[in-house]
């Protein structure tokens, strides 16, 4: 009977620890989601009037390396660099999250856009074709 109670208590502790780990992971994931939304809201608040003021900026960290995505970064509007610091902090926190929780991802390489153009006051990425065209005579 004593042995049964010891096993039962040990099992209870293990289950409690697993639940605690899951709730911590959920809280960390929620914090990252809120940070990402804050970054996107700050970017969307800046009107795109001159494409030269914008550039692609890596955001986030995939579990196997590289950024999750690129966002248009309003370089000229972020004079203090606070938005860029927030983007870097988010990327670092996501890398730590991936390591802490042994996260997995698709490992697909996300290519950086060539640049940003302004369309109806909103930044939009564009990609230049990198393969040379074939000349036929």
mmCIF file with all atom_site columns, C-alpha atoms in Angstrom:
data_model
loop_
_atom_site.group_PDB
_atom_site.id
_atom_site.type_symbol
_atom_site.label_atom_id
_atom_site.label_alt_id
_atom_site.label_comp_id
_atom_site.label_asym_id
_atom_site.label_entity_id
_atom_site.label_seq_id
_atom_site.pdbx_PDB_ins_code
_atom_site.Cartn_x
_atom_site.Cartn_y
_atom_site.Cartn_z
_atom_site.occupancy
_atom_site.B_iso_or_equiv
_atom_site.pdbx_formal_charge
_atom_site.auth_seq_id
_atom_site.auth_comp_id
_atom_site.auth_asym_id
_atom_site.auth_atom_id
_atom_site.pdbx_PDB_model_num
ATOM 1   C CA . UNK A 1 1   ? 0.000  0.000  0.000   1.00 0.00 ? 1   UNK A CA 1
ATOM 2   C CA . UNK A 1 2   ? 2.868  2.371  0.863   1.00 0.00 ? 2   UNK A CA 1
ATOM 3   C CA . UNK A 1 3   ? 4.478  1.671  -2.496  1.00 0.00 ? 3   UNK A CA 1
ATOM 4   C CA . UNK A 1 4   ? 1.190  2.353  -4.318  1.00 0.00 ? 4   UNK A CA 1
ATOM 5   C CA . UNK A 1 5   ? 0.846  5.737  -2.584  1.00 0.00 ? 5   UNK A CA 1
ATOM 6   C CA . UNK A 1 6   ? 4.436  6.669  -3.520  1.00 0.00 ? 6   UNK A CA 1
ATOM 7   C CA . UNK A 1 7   ? 3.801  5.803  -7.176  1.00 0.00 ? 7   UNK A CA 1
ATOM 8   C CA . UNK A 1 8   ? 0.541  7.731  -7.138  1.00 0.00 ? 8   UNK A CA 1
ATOM 9   C CA . UNK A 1 9   ? 2.215  10.815 -5.616  1.00 0.00 ? 9   UNK A CA 1
ATOM 10  C CA . UNK A 1 10  ? 5.075  10.656 -8.104  1.00 0.00 ? 10  UNK A CA 1
ATOM 11  C CA . UNK A 1 11  ? 2.643  10.371 -10.988 1.00 0.00 ? 11  UNK A CA 1
ATOM 12  C CA . UNK A 1 12  ? 0.686  13.357 -9.637  1.00 0.00 ? 12  UNK A CA 1
ATOM 13  C CA . UNK A 1 13  ? 3.835  15.468 -9.467  1.00 0.00 ? 13  UNK A CA 1
ATOM 14  C CA . UNK A 1 14  ? 4.842  14.548 -13.022 1.00 0.00 ? 14  UNK A CA 1
ATOM 15  C CA . UNK A 1 15  ? 1.388  15.423 -14.379 1.00 0.00 ? 15  UNK A CA 1
ATOM 16  C CA . UNK A 1 16  ? 1.358  18.728 -12.479 1.00 0.00 ? 16  UNK A CA 1
ATOM 17  C CA . UNK A 1 17  ? 4.772  19.649 -13.887 1.00 0.00 ? 17  UNK A CA 1
ATOM 18  C CA . UNK A 1 18  ? 3.668  18.832 -17.441 1.00 0.00 ? 18  UNK A CA 1
ATOM 19  C CA . UNK A 1 19  ? 0.557  21.000 -17.062 1.00 0.00 ? 19  UNK A CA 1
ATOM 20  C CA . UNK A 1 20  ? 2.658  23.839 -15.671 1.00 0.00 ? 20  UNK A CA 1
ATOM 21  C CA . UNK A 1 21  ? 5.076  23.586 -18.607 1.00 0.00 ? 21  UNK A CA 1
ATOM 22  C CA . UNK A 1 22  ? 2.176  23.673 -21.072 1.00 0.00 ? 22  UNK A CA 1
ATOM 23  C CA . UNK A 1 23  ? 0.609  26.733 -19.450 1.00 0.00 ? 23  UNK A CA 1
ATOM 24  C CA . UNK A 1 24  ? 4.009  28.493 -19.450 1.00 0.00 ? 24  UNK A CA 1
ATOM 25  C CA . UNK A 1 25  ? 4.424  27.667 -23.127 1.00 0.00 ? 25  UNK A CA 1
ATOM 26  C CA . UNK A 1 26  ? 0.933  28.967 -23.889 1.00 0.00 ? 26  UNK A CA 1
ATOM 27  C CA . UNK A 1 27  ? 1.664  32.189 -21.986 1.00 0.00 ? 27  UNK A CA 1
ATOM 28  C CA . UNK A 1 28  ? 4.973  32.660 -23.809 1.00 0.00 ? 28  UNK A CA 1
ATOM 29  C CA . UNK A 1 29  ? 3.303  32.021 -27.182 1.00 0.00 ? 29  UNK A CA 1
ATOM 30  C CA . UNK A 1 30  ? 0.560  34.536 -26.328 1.00 0.00 ? 30  UNK A CA 1
ATOM 31  C CA . UNK A 1 31  ? 3.176  37.128 -25.356 1.00 0.00 ? 31  UNK A CA 1
ATOM 32  C CA . UNK A 1 32  ? 4.920  36.634 -28.703 1.00 0.00 ? 32  UNK A CA 1
ATOM 33  C CA . UNK A 1 33  ? 1.610  36.964 -30.580 1.00 0.00 ? 33  UNK A CA 1
ATOM 34  C CA . UNK A 1 34  ? 0.839  40.227 -28.753 1.00 0.00 ? 34  UNK A CA 1
ATOM 35  C CA . UNK A 1 35  ? 4.315  41.604 -29.521 1.00 0.00 ? 35  UNK A CA 1
ATOM 36  C CA . UNK A 1 36  ? 3.988  40.698 -33.201 1.00 0.00 ? 36  UNK A CA 1
ATOM 37  C CA . UNK A 1 37  ? 0.609  42.439 -33.392 1.00 0.00 ? 37  UNK A CA 1
ATOM 38  C CA . UNK A 1 38  ? 2.044  45.529 -31.690 1.00 0.00 ? 38  UNK A CA 1
ATOM 39  C CA . UNK A 1 39  ? 4.834  45.634 -34.295 1.00 0.00 ? 39  UNK A CA 1
ATOM 40  C CA . UNK A 1 40  ? 2.359  45.282 -37.166 1.00 0.00 ? 40  UNK A CA 1
ATOM 41  C CA . UNK A 1 41  ? 0.106  47.977 -35.683 1.00 0.00 ? 41  UNK A CA 1
ATOM 42  C CA . UNK A 1 42  ? 3.043  50.388 -35.413 1.00 0.00 ? 42  UNK A CA 1
ATOM 43  C CA . UNK A 1 43  ? 4.028  49.698 -39.023 1.00 0.00 ? 43  UNK A CA 1
ATOM 44  C CA . UNK A 1 44  ? 0.456  50.086 -40.287 1.00 0.00 ? 44  UNK A CA 1
ATOM 45  C CA . UNK A 1 45  ? 0.168  53.444 -38.526 1.00 0.00 ? 45  UNK A CA 1
ATOM 46  C CA . UNK A 1 46  ? 2.849  54.924 -40.800 1.00 0.00 ? 46  UNK A CA 1
ATOM 47  C CA . UNK A 1 47  ? 1.564  56.048 -44.211 1.00 0.00 ? 47  UNK A CA 1
ATOM 48  C CA . UNK A 1 48  ? 3.706  54.963 -47.138 1.00 0.00 ? 48  UNK A CA 1
ATOM 49  C CA . UNK A 1 49  ? 4.393  58.087 -49.155 1.00 0.00 ? 49  UNK A CA 1
ATOM 50  C CA . UNK A 1 50  ? 7.960  57.533 -50.335 1.00 0.00 ? 50  UNK A CA 1
ATOM 51  C CA . UNK A 1 51  ? 9.181  53.994 -51.031 1.00 0.00 ? 51  UNK A CA 1
ATOM 52  C CA . UNK A 1 52  ? 12.760 55.119 -50.409 1.00 0.00 ? 52  UNK A CA 1
ATOM 53  C CA . UNK A 1 53  ? 11.884 55.506 -46.712 1.00 0.00 ? 53  UNK A CA 1
ATOM 54  C CA . UNK A 1 54  ? 11.031 51.802 -46.376 1.00 0.00 ? 54  UNK A CA 1
ATOM 55  C CA . UNK A 1 55  ? 12.972 48.545 -46.463 1.00 0.00 ? 55  UNK A CA 1
ATOM 56  C CA . UNK A 1 56  ? 12.293 44.856 -45.870 1.00 0.00 ? 56  UNK A CA 1
ATOM 57  C CA . UNK A 1 57  ? 13.118 43.791 -42.300 1.00 0.00 ? 57  UNK A CA 1
ATOM 58  C CA . UNK A 1 58  ? 13.348 40.203 -41.052 1.00 0.00 ? 58  UNK A CA 1
ATOM 59  C CA . UNK A 1 59  ? 10.893 39.379 -38.261 1.00 0.00 ? 59  UNK A CA 1
ATOM 60  C CA . UNK A 1 60  ? 10.828 36.319 -36.048 1.00 0.00 ? 60  UNK A CA 1
ATOM 61  C CA . UNK A 1 61  ? 12.918 33.195 -35.935 1.00 0.00 ? 61  UNK A CA 1
ATOM 62  C CA . UNK A 1 62  ? 12.193 29.761 -37.345 1.00 0.00 ? 62  UNK A CA 1
ATOM 63  C CA . UNK A 1 63  ? 13.171 26.815 -35.183 1.00 0.00 ? 63  UNK A CA 1
ATOM 64  C CA . UNK A 1 64  ? 15.707 25.621 -37.733 1.00 0.00 ? 64  UNK A CA 1
ATOM 65  C CA . UNK A 1 65  ? 17.068 29.092 -38.470 1.00 0.00 ? 65  UNK A CA 1
ATOM 66  C CA . UNK A 1 66  ? 16.209 32.122 -40.520 1.00 0.00 ? 66  UNK A CA 1
ATOM 67  C CA . UNK A 1 67  ? 13.354 34.604 -40.204 1.00 0.00 ? 67  UNK A CA 1
ATOM 68  C CA . UNK A 1 68  ? 9.674  33.664 -40.039 1.00 0.00 ? 68  UNK A CA 1
ATOM 69  C CA . UNK A 1 69  ? 8.773  36.513 -42.375 1.00 0.00 ? 69  UNK A CA 1
ATOM 70  C CA . UNK A 1 70  ? 9.667  39.976 -43.591 1.00 0.00 ? 70  UNK A CA 1
ATOM 71  C CA . UNK A 1 71  ? 7.803  43.144 -42.719 1.00 0.00 ? 71  UNK A CA 1
ATOM 72  C CA . UNK A 1 72  ? 8.061  46.569 -44.351 1.00 0.00 ? 72  UNK A CA 1
ATOM 73  C CA . UNK A 1 73  ? 10.125 48.728 -42.019 1.00 0.00 ? 73  UNK A CA 1
ATOM 74  C CA . UNK A 1 74  ? 9.570  52.525 -42.100 1.00 0.00 ? 74  UNK A CA 1
ATOM 75  C CA . UNK A 1 75  ? 13.203 53.526 -41.656 1.00 0.00 ? 75  UNK A CA 1
ATOM 76  C CA . UNK A 1 76  ? 12.647 57.291 -41.961 1.00 0.00 ? 76  UNK A CA 1
ATOM 77  C CA . UNK A 1 77  ? 9.675  57.317 -39.558 1.00 0.00 ? 77  UNK A CA 1
ATOM 78  C CA . UNK A 1 78  ? 11.536 55.361 -36.854 1.00 0.00 ? 78  UNK A CA 1
ATOM 79  C CA . UNK A 1 79  ? 14.040 58.088 -35.975 1.00 0.00 ? 79  UNK A CA 1
ATOM 80  C CA . UNK A 1 80  ? 14.538 56.811 -32.414 1.00 0.00 ? 80  UNK A CA 1
ATOM 81  C CA . UNK A 1 81  ? 14.993 53.217 -33.569 1.00 0.00 ? 81  UNK A CA 1
ATOM 82  C CA . UNK A 1 82  ? 12.391 51.993 -31.064 1.00 0.00 ? 82  UNK A CA 1
ATOM 83  C CA . UNK A 1 83  ? 10.447 49.983 -33.648 1.00 0.00 ? 83  UNK A CA 1
ATOM 84  C CA . UNK A 1 84  ? 13.613 48.327 -34.938 1.00 0.00 ? 84  UNK A CA 1
ATOM 85  C CA . UNK A 1 85  ? 14.591 47.498 -31.340 1.00 0.00 ? 85  UNK A CA 1
ATOM 86  C CA . UNK A 1 86  ? 11.146 45.952 -30.788 1.00 0.00 ? 86  UNK A CA 1
ATOM 87  C CA . UNK A 1 87  ? 11.528 43.863 -33.971 1.00 0.00 ? 87  UNK A CA 1
ATOM 88  C CA . UNK A 1 88  ? 14.949 42.644 -32.810 1.00 0.00 ? 88  UNK A CA 1
ATOM 89  C CA . UNK A 1 89  ? 13.626 41.881 -29.321 1.00 0.00 ? 89  UNK A CA 1
ATOM 90  C CA . UNK A 1 90  ? 10.712 39.906 -30.769 1.00 0.00 ? 90  UNK A CA 1
ATOM 91  C CA . UNK A 1 91  ? 13.067 37.928 -33.016 1.00 0.00 ? 91  UNK A CA 1
ATOM 92  C CA . UNK A 1 92  ? 15.364 37.131 -30.072 1.00 0.00 ? 92  UNK A CA 1
ATOM 93  C CA . UNK A 1 93  ? 12.455 36.101 -27.845 1.00 0.00 ? 93  UNK A CA 1
ATOM 94  C CA . UNK A 1 94  ? 11.081 33.811 -30.543 1.00 0.00 ? 94  UNK A CA 1
ATOM 95  C CA . UNK A 1 95  ? 14.510 32.175 -30.961 1.00 0.00 ? 95  UNK A CA 1
ATOM 96  C CA . UNK A 1 96  ? 14.624 31.609 -27.188 1.00 0.00 ? 96  UNK A CA 1
ATOM 97  C CA . UNK A 1 97  ? 11.067 30.219 -27.251 1.00 0.00 ? 97  UNK A CA 1
ATOM 98  C CA . UNK A 1 98  ? 12.022 27.785 -30.023 1.00 0.00 ? 98  UNK A CA 1
ATOM 99  C CA . UNK A 1 99  ? 15.009 26.548 -28.062 1.00 0.00 ? 99  UNK A CA 1
ATOM 100 C CA . UNK A 1 100 ? 13.224 26.395 -24.690 1.00 0.00 ? 100 UNK A CA 1
ATOM 101 C CA . UNK A 1 101 ? 10.271 24.380 -25.998 1.00 0.00 ? 101 UNK A CA 1
ATOM 102 C CA . UNK A 1 102 ? 12.130 22.412 -28.704 1.00 0.00 ? 102 UNK A CA 1
ATOM 103 C CA . UNK A 1 103 ? 9.884  23.936 -31.337 1.00 0.00 ? 103 UNK A CA 1
ATOM 104 C CA . UNK A 1 104 ? 9.808  22.649 -34.879 1.00 0.00 ? 104 UNK A CA 1
ATOM 105 C CA . UNK A 1 105 ? 9.122  24.505 -38.097 1.00 0.00 ? 105 UNK A CA 1
ATOM 106 C CA . UNK A 1 106 ? 8.853  23.866 -41.813 1.00 0.00 ? 106 UNK A CA 1
ATOM 107 C CA . UNK A 1 107 ? 12.508 24.929 -42.354 1.00 0.00 ? 107 UNK A CA 1
ATOM 108 C CA . UNK A 1 108 ? 11.604 26.551 -45.669 1.00 0.00 ? 108 UNK A CA 1
ATOM 109 C CA . UNK A 1 109 ? 13.856 29.453 -46.541 1.00 0.00 ? 109 UNK A CA 1
ATOM 110 C CA . UNK A 1 110 ? 12.016 32.779 -46.650 1.00 0.00 ? 110 UNK A CA 1
ATOM 111 C CA . UNK A 1 111 ? 13.588 35.043 -49.255 1.00 0.00 ? 111 UNK A CA 1
ATOM 112 C CA . UNK A 1 112 ? 13.985 38.714 -48.602 1.00 0.00 ? 112 UNK A CA 1
ATOM 113 C CA . UNK A 1 113 ? 11.897 40.930 -50.843 1.00 0.00 ? 113 UNK A CA 1
ATOM 114 C CA . UNK A 1 114 ? 13.881 43.081 -53.265 1.00 0.00 ? 114 UNK A CA 1
ATOM 115 C CA . UNK A 1 115 ? 12.255 46.240 -52.005 1.00 0.00 ? 115 UNK A CA 1
ATOM 116 C CA . UNK A 1 116 ? 9.159  48.135 -50.987 1.00 0.00 ? 116 UNK A CA 1
ATOM 117 C CA . UNK A 1 117 ? 6.819  50.267 -53.055 1.00 0.00 ? 117 UNK A CA 1
ATOM 118 C CA . UNK A 1 118 ? 3.925  52.433 -51.918 1.00 0.00 ? 118 UNK A CA 1
ATOM 119 C CA . UNK A 1 119 ? 0.466  51.459 -53.159 1.00 0.00 ? 119 UNK A CA 1
ATOM 120 C CA . UNK A 1 120 ? -2.503 53.523 -51.984 1.00 0.00 ? 120 UNK A CA 1
ATOM 121 C CA . UNK A 1 121 ? -0.555 54.719 -48.948 1.00 0.00 ? 121 UNK A CA 1
ATOM 122 C CA . UNK A 1 122 ? 0.413  51.207 -47.849 1.00 0.00 ? 122 UNK A CA 1
ATOM 123 C CA . UNK A 1 123 ? 3.834  49.552 -48.181 1.00 0.00 ? 123 UNK A CA 1
ATOM 124 C CA . UNK A 1 124 ? 3.972  46.570 -50.527 1.00 0.00 ? 124 UNK A CA 1
ATOM 125 C CA . UNK A 1 125 ? 6.900  44.241 -51.193 1.00 0.00 ? 125 UNK A CA 1
ATOM 126 C CA . UNK A 1 126 ? 8.195  43.449 -54.642 1.00 0.00 ? 126 UNK A CA 1
ATOM 127 C CA . UNK A 1 127 ? 10.609 40.834 -55.929 1.00 0.00 ? 127 UNK A CA 1
ATOM 128 C CA . UNK A 1 128 ? 12.851 41.280 -58.945 1.00 0.00 ? 128 UNK A CA 1
ATOM 129 C CA . UNK A 1 129 ? 13.178 38.280 -61.164 1.00 0.00 ? 129 UNK A CA 1
ATOM 130 C CA . UNK A 1 130 ? 16.674 36.914 -60.725 1.00 0.00 ? 130 UNK A CA 1
ATOM 131 C CA . UNK A 1 131 ? 16.756 34.392 -63.561 1.00 0.00 ? 131 UNK A CA 1
ATOM 132 C CA . UNK A 1 132 ? 18.004 35.825 -66.841 1.00 0.00 ? 132 UNK A CA 1
ATOM 133 C CA . UNK A 1 133 ? 15.605 35.767 -69.723 1.00 0.00 ? 133 UNK A CA 1
ATOM 134 C CA . UNK A 1 134 ? 16.398 33.479 -72.609 1.00 0.00 ? 134 UNK A CA 1
ATOM 135 C CA . UNK A 1 135 ? 17.112 35.217 -75.867 1.00 0.00 ? 135 UNK A CA 1
ATOM 136 C CA . UNK A 1 136 ? 15.871 33.412 -78.953 1.00 0.00 ? 136 UNK A CA 1
ATOM 137 C CA . UNK A 1 137 ? 16.655 34.427 -82.480 1.00 0.00 ? 137 UNK A CA 1
#
